[in-house]
Amino acid sequence: MYLVSGAAGSAVADMDPGSCTMRILLAEDEPDTRTERPMRHLLASAAILSLCLSLTGAGGAALAQEPTGALRVRVRHAAAPIPGARVSSEGVVAGTDLRGDARLRLPVGEHRVAIARLGFADTTVVATVPAGSEATLTVELREKTLEAEALVVTATRGATVVEEQPIRVEAVPLEEIEENQTIAPGSLTTLLNELPGVHVDQSVPGLGGAGLRMRGMPARHTQVLMDGLPLLGAEPDAFGLLQTPPLDLARVEVIPGIASALYGGSALGGVLNLVSKRPTGDPMVLANAGSLGETDLVGFVPGRITPRWGYTLTGGAHGQRREDPDGDGWAEVAGYRRAEARPRLFWDDGAGRSLLLTGGYTAENRRGGTLPGRTLPSGPAYAEGLDTRRADAGLAGHALTGGGLLLGGRASVTRQSHRRSYAERVERDRQTTGFAEATLGGSHAGHTWVLGSALEVDALSAPVNRGAEYRYVTPGVFAQDEAVLADWLTVALSARVDHQNRYGTFLSPRVSALVRPGGGLTVRASGGTGWAAPRPLIEEVEAVGLAKLSPVQDLRAESAAGVSLDAGWNAGPLELSASVFGSRVRHPLNERTVRTGPTPMLELYSMAGPRETRGAELLAHVDHGVLQLLASYTYLDAREENPSGGRRWAERVPRKAGEVGAILEDEEVGRVGVEWAYTGKMRIENDPYRGFTRPFSELNFLAAKSFGETQVFFNALNLLDVRQSRYDPLLRPAPSAVGQPATDLWAPLAGRVFNVGVQLEM
């Protein structure tokens, strides 16, 4: 639009290339005389005509010299569309829509096109724009280290920024991992216990095991993955999380609730995906020592071999001496010596093809029970031991085809050998897990879809009890479609069919929706079903040994249905979220003591009545620059069939739990923080002193000081010195019918603990 003005009035010319349209506007305050108007019209028309002739001539000549064409840029990450990306070339800028597409009008020829999006590495590509037609360019973005609100999650099979994912995912960013790795450098339990709806459940009293409960479901139903691979086995034991250092993690992804539609029968309670760091950055070494004799030395080394090939190497050595804080002769804190190593090899051609190769080995000797020279209240000594040797190997890769389809594949094998000792009795067992998966994904017309097939083989060999051995072979097929139906609505449909060689065929559907009403509010709703095959090495069996288990027979697969409604609101520094959820598990696996022979035995059985859980979660987070404030609250009502009739609380599920924390952090100076955690009442079994626990609180303090690339840290944990033995003895007056000398665990055992260490970047 051009404006020409003068005493006669104003004339406006709207011009497209090669054309001109004139509108003549007379000034309102001019005298309306018939003699002056024709002359004014003539003068204004002449001026505009002259301007149009000059401009259309210049524009036509320019267009004749530079013909234009259209370029459609499709921005993707692992076949998923990336909306909100900035696409620019030579001053022409466009943003990708919800389908991940942007359209540029450019002169014919070769151009450099830049793509930028929060959460991904900036990318520049070269494209050729043809004359008279539209070219399509597909660009694969690579993720980078991010803040929490921009995390890219992969556990849902459609790698997207977490706030655009219809399936609810709790994503723990690198900053939180780095904070917690100074508290527990050798395990993941401290990090995971801070997530709302997640409870680290203590188990195996003599050796100090731990499992991960999500939304009240038993720990055996949580699928633990490492870069999408089940490297800890199909069903991790009570010590896998305790043997995994967090130093090499870039983020942790948690899908709470039934996720069998995504990952099959091992994910009835939820999914935990540990995503490793890429081969960038500086080598790191962390050394730690604790007041109860804990020592850790962990190292992480990244590097590049060529521009396409890179590697990382993680290794560690850990030790803990046996400790008896209450002086009863029983090691409340088990002793161990452990070493682990995990190399990873990465390849990425920068054009949508990548490969990850990994292998790992862990060796741990753990000792607990009565201390040397001490005995149980009933008289004899009872030392416990567990020697673990675990080796694994895996690969994962994908390739983006010229048609925009994504081919993916993953495979792994894990073998664990255990030597368990219970007083004078020694048992050996071996678990082998094999996994393979192939997928094909794509995106079209607002839909992002994945088709796939998978095979899982899981076997247990136990010479001490052949009746507990199993070999499960489970092939499956699955599909997922994520559709952008409107600017405010995204829906994901998932379905999986698994055929289990012993328990039959299972269909696991799931539907999820993301609604954006506006005003910073997001609402997610989901519902689905799932299943799980029973495995004999549950926590209660690990505590007394397979020799105390009667032959496994007449069990049924567990099946479940669940729903969840999650809402989040973000306004400036304040972030609020709330969730309500419920689940119902049919034929839940349980154990009981039976007398079918000369000695009592544990028997596994499928309960006739369902296990039902309902609950709610609240979370508030304030990000005020260097100051972070966090508060969370979880309510759980988990009930199951009571063999004596009626219903009862499910075992070891806290009714209420909460946490309040504050941390003041400056990357160049250091950090200082404090947190208070509350654990409410829960029902327990196998305890002669009580049937319900006492609520308790823990107070923790952490501090770190930075000196360039070196950080020195100090932590004071459980400052209130809460110990289970302050309420009741940990040892029974006499062992249980199946020989368990200790009660169930429900509160801290070690009491007040301090640790100090140093972390160096080289």
PDB file of C-alpha atoms in Angstrom, residues 451-685:
ATOM      1  CA  LEU A 451       2.980 -49.856  14.025  1.00  0.00           C
ATOM      2  CA  GLY A 452       5.157 -52.477  15.629  1.00  0.00           C
ATOM      3  CA  SER A 453       5.819 -56.027  16.679  1.00  0.00           C
ATOM      4  CA  ALA A 454       7.722 -57.306  19.692  1.00  0.00           C
ATOM      5  CA  LEU A 455       8.998 -60.527  21.206  1.00  0.00           C
ATOM      6  CA  GLU A 456       9.935 -61.084  24.846  1.00  0.00           C
ATOM      7  CA  VAL A 457      11.463 -64.226  26.319  1.00  0.00           C
ATOM      8  CA  ASP A 458      11.833 -64.471  30.096  1.00  0.00           C
ATOM      9  CA  ALA A 459      13.057 -67.546  31.957  1.00  0.00           C
ATOM     10  CA  LEU A 460      13.986 -68.523  35.508  1.00  0.00           C
ATOM     11  CA  SER A 461      16.217 -71.460  36.348  1.00  0.00           C
ATOM     12  CA  ALA A 462      16.204 -72.518  40.028  1.00  0.00           C
ATOM     13  CA  PRO A 463      17.718 -75.932  40.833  1.00  0.00           C
ATOM     14  CA  VAL A 464      16.635 -75.602  44.474  1.00  0.00           C
ATOM     15  CA  ASN A 465      12.953 -75.519  43.434  1.00  0.00           C
ATOM     16  CA  ARG A 466      12.105 -76.811  39.973  1.00  0.00           C
ATOM     17  CA  GLY A 467       8.449 -76.095  40.673  1.00  0.00           C
ATOM     18  CA  ALA A 468       9.187 -72.361  40.592  1.00  0.00           C
ATOM     19  CA  GLU A 469      10.928 -72.375  37.211  1.00  0.00           C
ATOM     20  CA  TYR A 470       9.266 -70.858  34.175  1.00  0.00           C
ATOM     21  CA  ARG A 471       9.925 -69.902  30.574  1.00  0.00           C
ATOM     22  CA  TYR A 472       7.629 -67.268  29.144  1.00  0.00           C
ATOM     23  CA  VAL A 473       7.563 -66.488  25.424  1.00  0.00           C
ATOM     24  CA  THR A 474       5.390 -63.510  24.500  1.00  0.00           C
ATOM     25  CA  PRO A 475       5.073 -62.188  20.941  1.00  0.00           C
ATOM     26  CA  GLY A 476       2.955 -59.107  20.401  1.00  0.00           C
ATOM     27  CA  VAL A 477       1.819 -56.493  17.906  1.00  0.00           C
ATOM     28  CA  PHE A 478       0.839 -52.921  18.674  1.00  0.00           C
ATOM     29  CA  ALA A 479      -0.362 -49.716  17.058  1.00  0.00           C
ATOM     30  CA  GLN A 480      -0.631 -46.108  18.148  1.00  0.00           C
ATOM     31  CA  ASP A 481      -2.133 -43.063  16.489  1.00  0.00           C
ATOM     32  CA  GLU A 482      -1.779 -39.552  17.843  1.00  0.00           C
ATOM     33  CA  ALA A 483      -4.123 -37.103  16.134  1.00  0.00           C
ATOM     34  CA  VAL A 484      -4.288 -33.316  16.314  1.00  0.00           C
ATOM     35  CA  LEU A 485      -8.038 -32.773  15.957  1.00  0.00           C
ATOM     36  CA  ALA A 486      -7.999 -29.043  16.752  1.00  0.00           C
ATOM     37  CA  ASP A 487      -5.692 -26.395  18.144  1.00  0.00           C
ATOM     38  CA  TRP A 488      -7.031 -27.275  21.588  1.00  0.00           C
ATOM     39  CA  LEU A 489      -7.433 -31.060  21.280  1.00  0.00           C
ATOM     40  CA  THR A 490      -4.961 -33.909  20.706  1.00  0.00           C
ATOM     41  CA  VAL A 491      -5.971 -37.560  21.058  1.00  0.00           C
ATOM     42  CA  ALA A 492      -3.796 -40.687  21.235  1.00  0.00           C
ATOM     43  CA  LEU A 493      -5.175 -44.180  20.646  1.00  0.00           C
ATOM     44  CA  SER A 494      -3.044 -47.214  21.466  1.00  0.00           C
ATOM     45  CA  ALA A 495      -3.706 -50.932  21.288  1.00  0.00           C
ATOM     46  CA  ARG A 496      -1.586 -54.013  21.789  1.00  0.00           C
ATOM     47  CA  VAL A 497      -2.216 -57.739  21.424  1.00  0.00           C
ATOM     48  CA  ASP A 498       0.114 -60.142  23.263  1.00  0.00           C
ATOM     49  CA  HIS A 499       0.078 -63.923  23.158  1.00  0.00           C
ATOM     50  CA  GLN A 500       1.613 -65.470  26.271  1.00  0.00           C
ATOM     51  CA  ASN A 501       2.624 -69.105  25.892  1.00  0.00           C
ATOM     52  CA  ARG A 502       1.191 -70.094  29.290  1.00  0.00           C
ATOM     53  CA  TYR A 503      -1.635 -67.659  30.029  1.00  0.00           C
ATOM     54  CA  GLY A 504      -3.138 -66.943  26.604  1.00  0.00           C
ATOM     55  CA  THR A 505      -3.912 -63.864  24.518  1.00  0.00           C
ATOM     56  CA  PHE A 506      -4.493 -60.372  25.870  1.00  0.00           C
ATOM     57  CA  LEU A 507      -5.795 -57.182  24.255  1.00  0.00           C
ATOM     58  CA  SER A 508      -4.610 -53.954  25.904  1.00  0.00           C
ATOM     59  CA  PRO A 509      -6.233 -50.755  24.564  1.00  0.00           C
ATOM     60  CA  ARG A 510      -5.602 -47.226  25.796  1.00  0.00           C
ATOM     61  CA  VAL A 511      -7.037 -43.833  24.905  1.00  0.00           C
ATOM     62  CA  SER A 512      -5.547 -40.503  25.987  1.00  0.00           C
ATOM     63  CA  ALA A 513      -6.568 -36.929  25.293  1.00  0.00           C
ATOM     64  CA  LEU A 514      -4.921 -33.550  25.779  1.00  0.00           C
ATOM     65  CA  VAL A 515      -7.246 -30.547  26.029  1.00  0.00           C
ATOM     66  CA  ARG A 516      -6.011 -26.944  26.063  1.00  0.00           C
ATOM     67  CA  PRO A 517      -8.910 -24.738  27.231  1.00  0.00           C
ATOM     68  CA  GLY A 518      -6.635 -21.678  27.294  1.00  0.00           C
ATOM     69  CA  GLY A 519      -5.322 -19.411  29.984  1.00  0.00           C
ATOM     70  CA  GLY A 520      -2.338 -21.657  30.661  1.00  0.00           C
ATOM     71  CA  LEU A 521      -4.548 -24.635  31.582  1.00  0.00           C
ATOM     72  CA  THR A 522      -4.027 -28.145  30.200  1.00  0.00           C
ATOM     73  CA  VAL A 523      -6.157 -31.202  30.925  1.00  0.00           C
ATOM     74  CA  ARG A 524      -5.231 -34.802  30.189  1.00  0.00           C
ATOM     75  CA  ALA A 525      -7.579 -37.771  30.436  1.00  0.00           C
ATOM     76  CA  SER A 526      -6.692 -41.395  29.837  1.00  0.00           C
ATOM     77  CA  GLY A 527      -8.029 -44.881  30.315  1.00  0.00           C
ATOM     78  CA  GLY A 528      -6.775 -48.327  29.465  1.00  0.00           C
ATOM     79  CA  THR A 529      -6.399 -51.966  30.367  1.00  0.00           C
ATOM     80  CA  GLY A 530      -3.416 -54.224  30.934  1.00  0.00           C
ATOM     81  CA  TRP A 531      -2.190 -57.585  32.148  1.00  0.00           C
ATOM     82  CA  ALA A 532       0.749 -59.278  33.861  1.00  0.00           C
ATOM     83  CA  ALA A 533       1.951 -62.871  34.031  1.00  0.00           C
ATOM     84  CA  PRO A 534       2.723 -64.069  37.576  1.00  0.00           C
ATOM     85  CA  ARG A 535       6.399 -64.567  38.437  1.00  0.00           C
ATOM     86  CA  PRO A 536       7.469 -66.325  41.642  1.00  0.00           C
ATOM     87  CA  LEU A 537      10.332 -64.045  42.754  1.00  0.00           C
ATOM     88  CA  ILE A 538       8.143 -61.488  44.491  1.00  0.00           C
ATOM     89  CA  GLU A 539       9.511 -59.539  47.473  1.00  0.00           C
ATOM     90  CA  GLU A 540       8.159 -61.942  50.089  1.00  0.00           C
ATOM     91  CA  VAL A 541       9.819 -64.903  48.358  1.00  0.00           C
ATOM     92  CA  GLU A 542      13.140 -63.085  47.953  1.00  0.00           C
ATOM     93  CA  ALA A 543      13.141 -62.480  51.714  1.00  0.00           C
ATOM     94  CA  VAL A 544      13.028 -66.205  52.646  1.00  0.00           C
ATOM     95  CA  GLY A 545      14.233 -67.987  49.494  1.00  0.00           C
ATOM     96  CA  LEU A 546      12.818 -70.176  46.742  1.00  0.00           C
ATOM     97  CA  ALA A 547      13.310 -73.295  48.861  1.00  0.00           C
ATOM     98  CA  LYS A 548      10.488 -72.016  51.092  1.00  0.00           C
ATOM     99  CA  LEU A 549       8.069 -71.713  48.149  1.00  0.00           C
ATOM    100  CA  SER A 550       5.644 -74.505  47.357  1.00  0.00           C
ATOM    101  CA  PRO A 551       5.378 -75.506  43.651  1.00  0.00           C
ATOM    102  CA  VAL A 552       3.714 -72.780  41.605  1.00  0.00           C
ATOM    103  CA  GLN A 553       0.397 -73.925  40.160  1.00  0.00           C
ATOM    104  CA  ASP A 554      -3.162 -72.826  39.409  1.00  0.00           C
ATOM    105  CA  LEU A 555      -2.262 -69.158  39.039  1.00  0.00           C
ATOM    106  CA  ARG A 556      -4.063 -66.733  36.749  1.00  0.00           C
ATOM    107  CA  ALA A 557      -2.693 -63.741  34.915  1.00  0.00           C
ATOM    108  CA  GLU A 558      -3.449 -60.417  36.562  1.00  0.00           C
ATOM    109  CA  SER A 559      -5.628 -58.093  34.491  1.00  0.00           C
ATOM    110  CA  ALA A 560      -6.351 -54.467  35.202  1.00  0.00           C
ATOM    111  CA  ALA A 561      -8.296 -51.422  34.058  1.00  0.00           C
ATOM    112  CA  GLY A 562      -7.551 -47.857  35.047  1.00  0.00           C
ATOM    113  CA  VAL A 563      -8.472 -44.228  34.416  1.00  0.00           C
ATOM    114  CA  SER A 564      -6.729 -40.948  35.145  1.00  0.00           C
ATOM    115  CA  LEU A 565      -7.596 -37.256  34.932  1.00  0.00           C
ATOM    116  CA  ASP A 566      -4.720 -34.766  35.156  1.00  0.00           C
ATOM    117  CA  ALA A 567      -4.836 -30.974  35.065  1.00  0.00           C
ATOM    118  CA  GLY A 568      -1.993 -28.490  34.939  1.00  0.00           C
ATOM    119  CA  TRP A 569      -1.826 -24.707  35.076  1.00  0.00           C
ATOM    120  CA  ASN A 570       1.159 -22.495  34.439  1.00  0.00           C
ATOM    121  CA  ALA A 571       1.367 -18.758  34.981  1.00  0.00           C
ATOM    122  CA  GLY A 572       4.772 -17.140  35.105  1.00  0.00           C
ATOM    123  CA  PRO A 573       6.842 -18.629  37.911  1.00  0.00           C
ATOM    124  CA  LEU A 574       3.951 -20.686  39.335  1.00  0.00           C
ATOM    125  CA  GLU A 575       3.077 -24.165  38.127  1.00  0.00           C
ATOM    126  CA  LEU A 576       0.218 -26.219  39.589  1.00  0.00           C
ATOM    127  CA  SER A 577      -0.930 -29.726  38.752  1.00  0.00           C
ATOM    128  CA  ALA A 578      -3.561 -32.083  40.102  1.00  0.00           C
ATOM    129  CA  SER A 579      -4.494 -35.672  39.309  1.00  0.00           C
ATOM    130  CA  VAL A 580      -7.243 -38.091  40.260  1.00  0.00           C
ATOM    131  CA  PHE A 581      -6.990 -41.730  39.261  1.00  0.00           C
ATOM    132  CA  GLY A 582      -8.292 -45.205  39.894  1.00  0.00           C
ATOM    133  CA  SER A 583      -7.502 -48.789  38.966  1.00  0.00           C
ATOM    134  CA  ARG A 584      -8.958 -52.248  39.447  1.00  0.00           C
ATOM    135  CA  VAL A 585      -6.812 -55.403  39.270  1.00  0.00           C
ATOM    136  CA  ARG A 586      -8.488 -58.785  38.868  1.00  0.00           C
ATOM    137  CA  HIS A 587      -6.818 -61.977  40.158  1.00  0.00           C
ATOM    138  CA  PRO A 588      -4.068 -60.102  42.055  1.00  0.00           C
ATOM    139  CA  LEU A 589      -1.107 -62.270  43.012  1.00  0.00           C
ATOM    140  CA  ASN A 590      -0.606 -62.812  46.729  1.00  0.00           C
ATOM    141  CA  GLU A 591       1.188 -65.158  49.132  1.00  0.00           C
ATOM    142  CA  ARG A 592       0.168 -67.084  52.223  1.00  0.00           C
ATOM    143  CA  THR A 593       1.661 -69.616  54.598  1.00  0.00           C
ATOM    144  CA  VAL A 594       0.439 -73.201  54.176  1.00  0.00           C
ATOM    145  CA  ARG A 595       1.237 -76.500  55.888  1.00  0.00           C
ATOM    146  CA  THR A 596       1.213 -79.187  53.208  1.00  0.00           C
ATOM    147  CA  GLY A 597       4.213 -81.121  54.550  1.00  0.00           C
ATOM    148  CA  PRO A 598       6.502 -81.370  57.541  1.00  0.00           C
ATOM    149  CA  THR A 599       7.435 -77.664  57.405  1.00  0.00           C
ATOM    150  CA  PRO A 600       5.354 -74.571  56.610  1.00  0.00           C
ATOM    151  CA  MET A 601       5.788 -73.151  53.114  1.00  0.00           C
ATOM    152  CA  LEU A 602       4.857 -70.000  51.227  1.00  0.00           C
ATOM    153  CA  GLU A 603       2.209 -70.474  48.582  1.00  0.00           C
ATOM    154  CA  LEU A 604       1.408 -68.104  45.742  1.00  0.00           C
ATOM    155  CA  TYR A 605      -2.254 -67.792  44.826  1.00  0.00           C
ATOM    156  CA  SER A 606      -4.571 -65.596  42.786  1.00  0.00           C
ATOM    157  CA  MET A 607      -7.002 -63.714  44.983  1.00  0.00           C
ATOM    158  CA  ALA A 608     -10.681 -64.088  44.117  1.00  0.00           C
ATOM    159  CA  GLY A 609     -11.559 -60.474  44.806  1.00  0.00           C
ATOM    160  CA  PRO A 610     -10.080 -57.467  42.983  1.00  0.00           C
ATOM    161  CA  ARG A 611      -7.490 -55.024  44.225  1.00  0.00           C
ATOM    162  CA  GLU A 612      -8.876 -51.500  43.870  1.00  0.00           C
ATOM    163  CA  THR A 613      -6.944 -48.265  44.115  1.00  0.00           C
ATOM    164  CA  ARG A 614      -8.104 -44.695  43.936  1.00  0.00           C
ATOM    165  CA  GLY A 615      -6.137 -41.607  44.702  1.00  0.00           C
ATOM    166  CA  ALA A 616      -5.210 -38.013  44.075  1.00  0.00           C
ATOM    167  CA  GLU A 617      -2.013 -36.004  43.665  1.00  0.00           C
ATOM    168  CA  LEU A 618      -1.343 -32.288  44.067  1.00  0.00           C
ATOM    169  CA  LEU A 619       1.857 -30.527  43.060  1.00  0.00           C
ATOM    170  CA  ALA A 620       2.939 -26.877  43.271  1.00  0.00           C
ATOM    171  CA  HIS A 621       6.209 -25.496  41.926  1.00  0.00           C
ATOM    172  CA  VAL A 622       7.497 -21.927  42.086  1.00  0.00           C
ATOM    173  CA  ASP A 623      10.468 -21.010  39.900  1.00  0.00           C
ATOM    174  CA  HIS A 624      11.759 -17.654  41.099  1.00  0.00           C
ATOM    175  CA  GLY A 625      15.125 -17.602  39.388  1.00  0.00           C
ATOM    176  CA  VAL A 626      17.695 -18.814  41.883  1.00  0.00           C
ATOM    177  CA  LEU A 627      14.949 -19.872  44.320  1.00  0.00           C
ATOM    178  CA  GLN A 628      12.899 -23.016  43.733  1.00  0.00           C
ATOM    179  CA  LEU A 629       9.941 -23.966  45.935  1.00  0.00           C
ATOM    180  CA  LEU A 630       8.156 -27.309  45.701  1.00  0.00           C
ATOM    181  CA  ALA A 631       5.208 -28.865  47.517  1.00  0.00           C
ATOM    182  CA  SER A 632       3.414 -32.141  46.811  1.00  0.00           C
ATOM    183  CA  TYR A 633       0.682 -34.251  48.382  1.00  0.00           C
ATOM    184  CA  THR A 634      -0.495 -37.770  47.540  1.00  0.00           C
ATOM    185  CA  TYR A 635      -3.575 -39.601  48.781  1.00  0.00           C
ATOM    186  CA  LEU A 636      -3.992 -43.330  48.129  1.00  0.00           C
ATOM    187  CA  ASP A 637      -6.825 -45.675  49.052  1.00  0.00           C
ATOM    188  CA  ALA A 638      -5.756 -49.183  47.986  1.00  0.00           C
ATOM    189  CA  ARG A 639      -7.955 -52.073  49.095  1.00  0.00           C
ATOM    190  CA  GLU A 640      -7.970 -55.811  48.524  1.00  0.00           C
ATOM    191  CA  GLU A 641      -9.842 -58.916  49.560  1.00  0.00           C
ATOM    192  CA  ASN A 642      -9.507 -59.956  53.195  1.00  0.00           C
ATOM    193  CA  PRO A 643      -9.205 -63.759  53.508  1.00  0.00           C
ATOM    194  CA  SER A 644     -11.210 -63.472  56.733  1.00  0.00           C
ATOM    195  CA  GLY A 645     -14.018 -61.713  54.884  1.00  0.00           C
ATOM    196  CA  GLY A 646     -14.714 -58.229  53.607  1.00  0.00           C
ATOM    197  CA  ARG A 647     -12.075 -55.788  52.371  1.00  0.00           C
ATOM    198  CA  ARG A 648      -8.832 -54.424  53.866  1.00  0.00           C
ATOM    199  CA  TRP A 649      -6.127 -51.885  53.100  1.00  0.00           C
ATOM    200  CA  ALA A 650      -3.489 -53.147  50.707  1.00  0.00           C
ATOM    201  CA  GLU A 651      -0.177 -53.866  52.396  1.00  0.00           C
ATOM    202  CA  ARG A 652       2.569 -51.213  52.703  1.00  0.00           C
ATOM    203  CA  VAL A 653       0.759 -48.467  50.778  1.00  0.00           C
ATOM    204  CA  PRO A 654       0.916 -45.106  52.628  1.00  0.00           C
ATOM    205  CA  ARG A 655      -2.512 -43.550  52.889  1.00  0.00           C
ATOM    206  CA  LYS A 656      -1.072 -40.035  52.762  1.00  0.00           C
ATOM    207  CA  ALA A 657       2.303 -38.648  51.787  1.00  0.00           C
ATOM    208  CA  GLY A 658       3.646 -35.159  51.229  1.00  0.00           C
ATOM    209  CA  GLU A 659       6.769 -33.117  50.730  1.00  0.00           C
ATOM    210  CA  VAL A 660       7.790 -29.466  50.975  1.00  0.00           C
ATOM    211  CA  GLY A 661      11.159 -28.284  49.739  1.00  0.00           C
ATOM    212  CA  ALA A 662      13.130 -25.160  48.938  1.00  0.00           C
ATOM    213  CA  ILE A 663      16.435 -24.801  47.155  1.00  0.00           C
ATOM    214  CA  LEU A 664      18.541 -21.713  46.504  1.00  0.00           C
ATOM    215  CA  GLU A 665      20.937 -22.270  43.623  1.00  0.00           C
ATOM    216  CA  ASP A 666      23.423 -20.302  41.561  1.00  0.00           C
ATOM    217  CA  GLU A 667      25.381 -22.374  39.057  1.00  0.00           C
ATOM    218  CA  GLU A 668      28.565 -20.380  39.601  1.00  0.00           C
ATOM    219  CA  VAL A 669      28.299 -20.277  43.400  1.00  0.00           C
ATOM    220  CA  GLY A 670      26.545 -23.432  44.564  1.00  0.00           C
ATOM    221  CA  ARG A 671      23.279 -24.412  46.215  1.00  0.00           C
ATOM    222  CA  VAL A 672      21.651 -24.888  49.582  1.00  0.00           C
ATOM    223  CA  GLY A 673      18.340 -26.605  50.175  1.00  0.00           C
ATOM    224  CA  VAL A 674      16.029 -28.113  52.746  1.00  0.00           C
ATOM    225  CA  GLU A 675      13.141 -30.551  52.432  1.00  0.00           C
ATOM    226  CA  TRP A 676      10.547 -32.034  54.741  1.00  0.00           C
ATOM    227  CA  ALA A 677       8.825 -35.296  53.833  1.00  0.00           C
ATOM    228  CA  TYR A 678       5.825 -36.943  55.481  1.00  0.00           C
ATOM    229  CA  THR A 679       4.772 -40.599  55.221  1.00  0.00           C
ATOM    230  CA  GLY A 680       1.376 -41.534  56.585  1.00  0.00           C
ATOM    231  CA  LYS A 681      -0.090 -44.655  58.100  1.00  0.00           C
ATOM    232  CA  MET A 682      -0.036 -47.973  56.217  1.00  0.00           C
ATOM    233  CA  ARG A 683      -1.112 -51.535  56.909  1.00  0.00           C
ATOM    234  CA  ILE A 684       1.604 -54.144  57.414  1.00  0.00           C
ATOM    235  CA  GLU A 685       1.652 -57.920  57.774  1.00  0.00           C
TER     236      GLU A 685
END
